[in-house]
mmCIF file of N, CA, C and O in Angstrom:
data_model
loop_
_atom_site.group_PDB
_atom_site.id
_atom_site.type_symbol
_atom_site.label_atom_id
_atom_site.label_comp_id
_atom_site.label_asym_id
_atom_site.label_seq_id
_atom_site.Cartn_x
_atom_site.Cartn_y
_atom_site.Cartn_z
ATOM 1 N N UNK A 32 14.346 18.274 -2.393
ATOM 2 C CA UNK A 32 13.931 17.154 -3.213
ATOM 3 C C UNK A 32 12.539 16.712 -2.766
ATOM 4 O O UNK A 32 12.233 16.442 -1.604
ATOM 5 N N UNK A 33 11.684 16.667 -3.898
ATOM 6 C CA UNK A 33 10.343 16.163 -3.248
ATOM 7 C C UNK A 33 10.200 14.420 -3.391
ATOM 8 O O UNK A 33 10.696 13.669 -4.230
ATOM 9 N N UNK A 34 9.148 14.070 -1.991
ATOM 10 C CA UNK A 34 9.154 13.242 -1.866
ATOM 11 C C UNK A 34 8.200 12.093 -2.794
ATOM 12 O O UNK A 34 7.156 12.405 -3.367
ATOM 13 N N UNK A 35 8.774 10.785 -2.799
ATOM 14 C CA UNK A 35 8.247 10.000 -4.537
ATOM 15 C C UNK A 35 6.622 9.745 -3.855
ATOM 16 O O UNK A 35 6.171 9.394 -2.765
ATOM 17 N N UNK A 36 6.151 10.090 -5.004
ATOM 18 C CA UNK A 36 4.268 9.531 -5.252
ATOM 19 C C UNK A 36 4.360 7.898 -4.568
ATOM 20 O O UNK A 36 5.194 7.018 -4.782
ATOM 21 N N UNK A 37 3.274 7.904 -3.762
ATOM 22 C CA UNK A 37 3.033 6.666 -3.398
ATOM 23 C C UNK A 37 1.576 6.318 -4.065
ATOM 24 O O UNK A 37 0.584 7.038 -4.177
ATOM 25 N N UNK A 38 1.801 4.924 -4.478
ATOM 26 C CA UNK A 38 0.572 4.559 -4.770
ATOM 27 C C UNK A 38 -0.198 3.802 -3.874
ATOM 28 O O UNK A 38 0.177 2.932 -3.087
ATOM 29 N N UNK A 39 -1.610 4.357 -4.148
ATOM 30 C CA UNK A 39 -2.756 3.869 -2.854
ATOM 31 C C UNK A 39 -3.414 2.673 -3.688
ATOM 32 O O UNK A 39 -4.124 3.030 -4.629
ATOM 33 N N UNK A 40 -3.270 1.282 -3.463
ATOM 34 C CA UNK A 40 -3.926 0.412 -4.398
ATOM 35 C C UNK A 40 -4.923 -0.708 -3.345
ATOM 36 O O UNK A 40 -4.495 -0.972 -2.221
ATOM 37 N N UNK A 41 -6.150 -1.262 -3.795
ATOM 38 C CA UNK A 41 -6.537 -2.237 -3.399
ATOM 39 C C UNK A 41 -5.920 -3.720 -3.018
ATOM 40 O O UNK A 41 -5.953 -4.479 -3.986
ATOM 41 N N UNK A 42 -5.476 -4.180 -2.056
ATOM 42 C CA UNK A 42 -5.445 -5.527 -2.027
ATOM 43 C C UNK A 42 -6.457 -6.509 -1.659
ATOM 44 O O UNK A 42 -7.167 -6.158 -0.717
ATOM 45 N N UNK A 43 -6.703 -7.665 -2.172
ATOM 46 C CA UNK A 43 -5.798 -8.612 -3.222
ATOM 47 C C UNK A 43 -6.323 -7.472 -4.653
ATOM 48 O O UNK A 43 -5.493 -7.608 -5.552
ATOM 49 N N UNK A 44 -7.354 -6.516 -5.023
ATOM 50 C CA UNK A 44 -7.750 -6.584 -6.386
ATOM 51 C C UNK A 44 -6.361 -5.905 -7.593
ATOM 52 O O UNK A 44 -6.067 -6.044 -8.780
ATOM 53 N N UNK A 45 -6.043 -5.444 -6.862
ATOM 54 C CA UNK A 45 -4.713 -4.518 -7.559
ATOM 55 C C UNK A 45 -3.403 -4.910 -7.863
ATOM 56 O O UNK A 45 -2.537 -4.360 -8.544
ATOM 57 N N UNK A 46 -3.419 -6.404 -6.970
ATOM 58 C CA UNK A 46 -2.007 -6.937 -6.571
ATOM 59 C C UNK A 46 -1.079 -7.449 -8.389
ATOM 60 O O UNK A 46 -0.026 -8.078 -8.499
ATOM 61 N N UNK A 47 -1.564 -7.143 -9.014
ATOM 62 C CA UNK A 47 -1.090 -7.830 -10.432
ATOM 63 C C UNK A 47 -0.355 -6.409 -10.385
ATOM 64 O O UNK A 47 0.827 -6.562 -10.691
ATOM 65 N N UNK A 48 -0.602 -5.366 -10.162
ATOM 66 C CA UNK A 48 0.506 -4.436 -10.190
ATOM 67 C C UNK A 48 1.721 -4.109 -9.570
ATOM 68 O O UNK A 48 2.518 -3.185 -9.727
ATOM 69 N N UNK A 49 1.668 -5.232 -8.715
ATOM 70 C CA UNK A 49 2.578 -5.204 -7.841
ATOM 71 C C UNK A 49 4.002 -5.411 -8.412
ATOM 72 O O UNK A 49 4.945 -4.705 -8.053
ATOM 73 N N UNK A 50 4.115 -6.409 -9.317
ATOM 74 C CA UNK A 50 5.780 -6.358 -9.876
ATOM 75 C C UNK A 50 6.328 -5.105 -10.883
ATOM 76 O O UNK A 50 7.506 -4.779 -11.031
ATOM 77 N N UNK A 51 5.194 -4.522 -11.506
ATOM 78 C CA UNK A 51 5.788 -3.471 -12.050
ATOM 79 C C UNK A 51 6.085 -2.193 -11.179
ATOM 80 O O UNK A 51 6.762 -1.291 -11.672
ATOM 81 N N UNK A 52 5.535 -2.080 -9.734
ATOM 82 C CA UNK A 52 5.674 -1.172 -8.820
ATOM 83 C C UNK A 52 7.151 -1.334 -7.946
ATOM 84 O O UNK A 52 7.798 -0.419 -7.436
ATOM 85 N N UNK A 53 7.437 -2.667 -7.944
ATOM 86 C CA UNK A 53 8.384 -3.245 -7.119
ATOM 87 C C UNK A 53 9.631 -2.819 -8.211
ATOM 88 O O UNK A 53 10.442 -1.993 -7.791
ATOM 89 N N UNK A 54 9.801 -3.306 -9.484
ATOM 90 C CA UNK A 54 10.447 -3.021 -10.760
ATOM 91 C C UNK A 54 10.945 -1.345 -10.926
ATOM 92 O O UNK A 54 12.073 -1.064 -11.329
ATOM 93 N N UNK A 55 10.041 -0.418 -10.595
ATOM 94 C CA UNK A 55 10.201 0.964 -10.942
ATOM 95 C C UNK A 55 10.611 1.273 -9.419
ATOM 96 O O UNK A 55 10.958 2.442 -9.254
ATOM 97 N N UNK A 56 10.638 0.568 -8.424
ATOM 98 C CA UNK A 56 11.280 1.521 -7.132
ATOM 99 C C UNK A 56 10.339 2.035 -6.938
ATOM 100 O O UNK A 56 10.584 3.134 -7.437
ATOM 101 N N UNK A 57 8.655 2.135 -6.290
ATOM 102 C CA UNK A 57 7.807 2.888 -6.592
ATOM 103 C C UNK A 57 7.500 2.428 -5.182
ATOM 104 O O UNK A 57 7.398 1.226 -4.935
ATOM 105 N N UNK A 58 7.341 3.420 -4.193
ATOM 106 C CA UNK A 58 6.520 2.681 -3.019
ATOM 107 C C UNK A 58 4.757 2.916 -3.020
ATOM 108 O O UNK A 58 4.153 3.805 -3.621
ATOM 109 N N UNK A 59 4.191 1.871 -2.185
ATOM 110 C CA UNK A 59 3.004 1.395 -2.606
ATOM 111 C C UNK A 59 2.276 1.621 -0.993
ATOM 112 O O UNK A 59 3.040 1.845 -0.054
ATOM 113 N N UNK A 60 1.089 1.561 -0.802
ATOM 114 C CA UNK A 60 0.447 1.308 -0.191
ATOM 115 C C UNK A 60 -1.007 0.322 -0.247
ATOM 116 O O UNK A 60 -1.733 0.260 -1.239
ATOM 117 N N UNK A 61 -1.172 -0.197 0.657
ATOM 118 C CA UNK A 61 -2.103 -1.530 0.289
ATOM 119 C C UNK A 61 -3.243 -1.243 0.853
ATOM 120 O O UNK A 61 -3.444 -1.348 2.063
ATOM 121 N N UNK A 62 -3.987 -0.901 0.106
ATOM 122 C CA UNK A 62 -5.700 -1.074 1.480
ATOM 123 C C UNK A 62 -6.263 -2.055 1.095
ATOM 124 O O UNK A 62 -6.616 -2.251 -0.067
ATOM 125 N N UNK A 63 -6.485 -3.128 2.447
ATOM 126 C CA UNK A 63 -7.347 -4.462 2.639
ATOM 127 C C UNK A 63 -8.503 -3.947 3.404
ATOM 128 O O UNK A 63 -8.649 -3.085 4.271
ATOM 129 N N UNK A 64 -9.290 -4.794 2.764
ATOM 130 C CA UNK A 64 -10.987 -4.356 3.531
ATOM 131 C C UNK A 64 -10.452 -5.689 4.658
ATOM 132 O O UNK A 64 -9.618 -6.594 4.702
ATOM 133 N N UNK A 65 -11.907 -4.904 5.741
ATOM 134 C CA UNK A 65 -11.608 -6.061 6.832
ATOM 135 C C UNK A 65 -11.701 -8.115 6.720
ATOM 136 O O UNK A 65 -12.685 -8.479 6.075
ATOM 137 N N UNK A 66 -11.173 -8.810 7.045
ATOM 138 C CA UNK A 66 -10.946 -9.652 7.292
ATOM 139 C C UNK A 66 -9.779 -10.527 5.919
ATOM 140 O O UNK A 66 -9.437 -11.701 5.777
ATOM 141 N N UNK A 67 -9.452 -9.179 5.083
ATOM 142 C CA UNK A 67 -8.093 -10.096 4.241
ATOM 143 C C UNK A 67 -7.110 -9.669 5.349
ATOM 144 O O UNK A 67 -6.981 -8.743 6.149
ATOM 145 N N UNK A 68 -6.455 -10.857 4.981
ATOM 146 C CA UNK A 68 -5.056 -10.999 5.233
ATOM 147 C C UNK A 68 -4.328 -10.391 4.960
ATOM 148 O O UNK A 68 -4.553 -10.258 3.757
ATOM 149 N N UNK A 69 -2.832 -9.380 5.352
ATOM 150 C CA UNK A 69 -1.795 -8.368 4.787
ATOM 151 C C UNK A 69 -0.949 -8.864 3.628
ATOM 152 O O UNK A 69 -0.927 -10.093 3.693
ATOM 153 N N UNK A 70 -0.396 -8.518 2.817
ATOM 154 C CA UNK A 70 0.808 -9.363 1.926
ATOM 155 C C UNK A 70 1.657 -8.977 3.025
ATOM 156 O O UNK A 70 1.375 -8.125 3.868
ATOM 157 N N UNK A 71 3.087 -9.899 2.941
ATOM 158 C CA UNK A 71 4.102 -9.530 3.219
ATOM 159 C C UNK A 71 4.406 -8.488 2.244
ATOM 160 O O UNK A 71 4.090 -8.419 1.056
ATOM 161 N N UNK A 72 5.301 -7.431 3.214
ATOM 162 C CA UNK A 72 5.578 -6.248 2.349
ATOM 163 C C UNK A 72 7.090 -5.993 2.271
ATOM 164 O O UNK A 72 7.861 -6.385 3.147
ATOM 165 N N UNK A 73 7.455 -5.354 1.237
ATOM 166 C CA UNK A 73 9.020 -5.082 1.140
ATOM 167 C C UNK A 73 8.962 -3.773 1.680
ATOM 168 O O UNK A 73 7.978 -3.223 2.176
ATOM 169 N N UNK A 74 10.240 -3.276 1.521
ATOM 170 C CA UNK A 74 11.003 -2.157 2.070
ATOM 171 C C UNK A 74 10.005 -0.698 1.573
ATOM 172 O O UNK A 74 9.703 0.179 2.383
ATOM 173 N N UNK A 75 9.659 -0.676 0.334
ATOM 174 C CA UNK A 75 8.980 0.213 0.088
ATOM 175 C C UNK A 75 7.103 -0.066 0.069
ATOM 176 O O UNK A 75 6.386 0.745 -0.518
ATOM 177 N N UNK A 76 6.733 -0.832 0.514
ATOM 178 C CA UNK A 76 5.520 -0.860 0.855
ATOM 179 C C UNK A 76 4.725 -1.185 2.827
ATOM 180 O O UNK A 76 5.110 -1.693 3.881
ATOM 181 N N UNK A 77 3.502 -0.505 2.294
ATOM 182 C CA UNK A 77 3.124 -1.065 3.493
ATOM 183 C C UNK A 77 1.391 -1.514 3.296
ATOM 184 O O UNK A 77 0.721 -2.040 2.407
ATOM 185 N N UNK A 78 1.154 -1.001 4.594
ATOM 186 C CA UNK A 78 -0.412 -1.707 4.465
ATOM 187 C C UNK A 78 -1.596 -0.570 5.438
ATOM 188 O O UNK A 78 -1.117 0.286 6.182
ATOM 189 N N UNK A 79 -2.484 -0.664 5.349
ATOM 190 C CA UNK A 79 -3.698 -0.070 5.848
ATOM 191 C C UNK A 79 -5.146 -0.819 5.742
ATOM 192 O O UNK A 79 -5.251 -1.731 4.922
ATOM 193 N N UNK A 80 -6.186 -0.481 6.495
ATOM 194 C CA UNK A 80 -7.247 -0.880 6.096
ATOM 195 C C UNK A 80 -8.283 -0.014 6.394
ATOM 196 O O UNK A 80 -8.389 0.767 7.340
ATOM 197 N N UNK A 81 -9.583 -0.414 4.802
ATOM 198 C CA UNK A 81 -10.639 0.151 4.792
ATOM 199 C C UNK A 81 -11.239 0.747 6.099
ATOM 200 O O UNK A 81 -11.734 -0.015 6.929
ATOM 201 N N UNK A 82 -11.213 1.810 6.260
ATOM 202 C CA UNK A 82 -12.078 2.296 7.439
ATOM 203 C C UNK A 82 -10.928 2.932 8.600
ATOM 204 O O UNK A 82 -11.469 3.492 9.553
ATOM 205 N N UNK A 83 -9.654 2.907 8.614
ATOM 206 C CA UNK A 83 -8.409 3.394 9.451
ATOM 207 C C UNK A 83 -8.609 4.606 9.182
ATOM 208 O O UNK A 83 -9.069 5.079 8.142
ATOM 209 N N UNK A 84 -8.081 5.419 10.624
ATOM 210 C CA UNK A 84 -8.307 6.885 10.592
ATOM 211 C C UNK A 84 -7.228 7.832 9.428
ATOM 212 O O UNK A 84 -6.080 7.530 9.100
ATOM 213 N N UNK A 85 -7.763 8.623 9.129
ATOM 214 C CA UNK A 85 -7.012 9.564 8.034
ATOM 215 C C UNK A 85 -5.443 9.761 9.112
ATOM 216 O O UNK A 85 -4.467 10.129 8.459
ATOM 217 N N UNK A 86 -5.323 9.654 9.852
ATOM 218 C CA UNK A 86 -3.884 9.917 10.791
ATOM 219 C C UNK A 86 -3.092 8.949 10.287
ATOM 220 O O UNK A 86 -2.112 9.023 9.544
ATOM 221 N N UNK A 87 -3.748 7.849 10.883
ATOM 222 C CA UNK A 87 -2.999 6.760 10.689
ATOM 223 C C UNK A 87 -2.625 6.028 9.332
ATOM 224 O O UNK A 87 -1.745 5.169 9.378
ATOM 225 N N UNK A 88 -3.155 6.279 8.302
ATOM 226 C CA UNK A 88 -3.045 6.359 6.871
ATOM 227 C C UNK A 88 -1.972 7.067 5.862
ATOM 228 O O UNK A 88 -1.358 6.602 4.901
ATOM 229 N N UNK A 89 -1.984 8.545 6.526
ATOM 230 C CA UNK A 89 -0.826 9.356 6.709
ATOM 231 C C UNK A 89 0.354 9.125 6.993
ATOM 232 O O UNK A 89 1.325 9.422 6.297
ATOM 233 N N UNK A 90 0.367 8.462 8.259
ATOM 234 C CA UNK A 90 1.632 7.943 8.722
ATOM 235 C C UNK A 90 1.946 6.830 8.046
ATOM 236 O O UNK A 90 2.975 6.241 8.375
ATOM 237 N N UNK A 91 1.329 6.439 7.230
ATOM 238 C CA UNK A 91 1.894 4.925 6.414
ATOM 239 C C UNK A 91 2.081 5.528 5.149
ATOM 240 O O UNK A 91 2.708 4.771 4.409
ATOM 241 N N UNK A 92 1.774 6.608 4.614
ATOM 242 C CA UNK A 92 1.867 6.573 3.369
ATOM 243 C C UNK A 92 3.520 7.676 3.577
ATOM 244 O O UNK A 92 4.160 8.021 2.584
#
């Protein structure tokens, strides 16, 4: 079984997509440039930021 598409979206600019992502079971990933704040995240999302190494990006997505 392959594993579900994650989406790579901007936060805050993207965040209006957030209930239809949450709605479809869709896990998400958040990139904040430096000095925003994280959302709290549910079960299927997480977070990263502008400029984090391709490793560590990986491991979140």
């Amino acid at each position: 079984m392959a594993a579900p598409t994650v989406e790579i979206l901007r936060w805050p600019a993207q965040a209006g997509q957030r209930e239809e992502l949450v709605a479809a079971n869709r896990p998400c990933l958040w990139v904040l440039d430096a000095g925003d704040l994280p959302p709290a995240i549910g079960p299927l999302e997480d977070w990263a930021r502008v400029g984090d190494s391709e490793r560590d990006v990986h491991a979140r997505v």
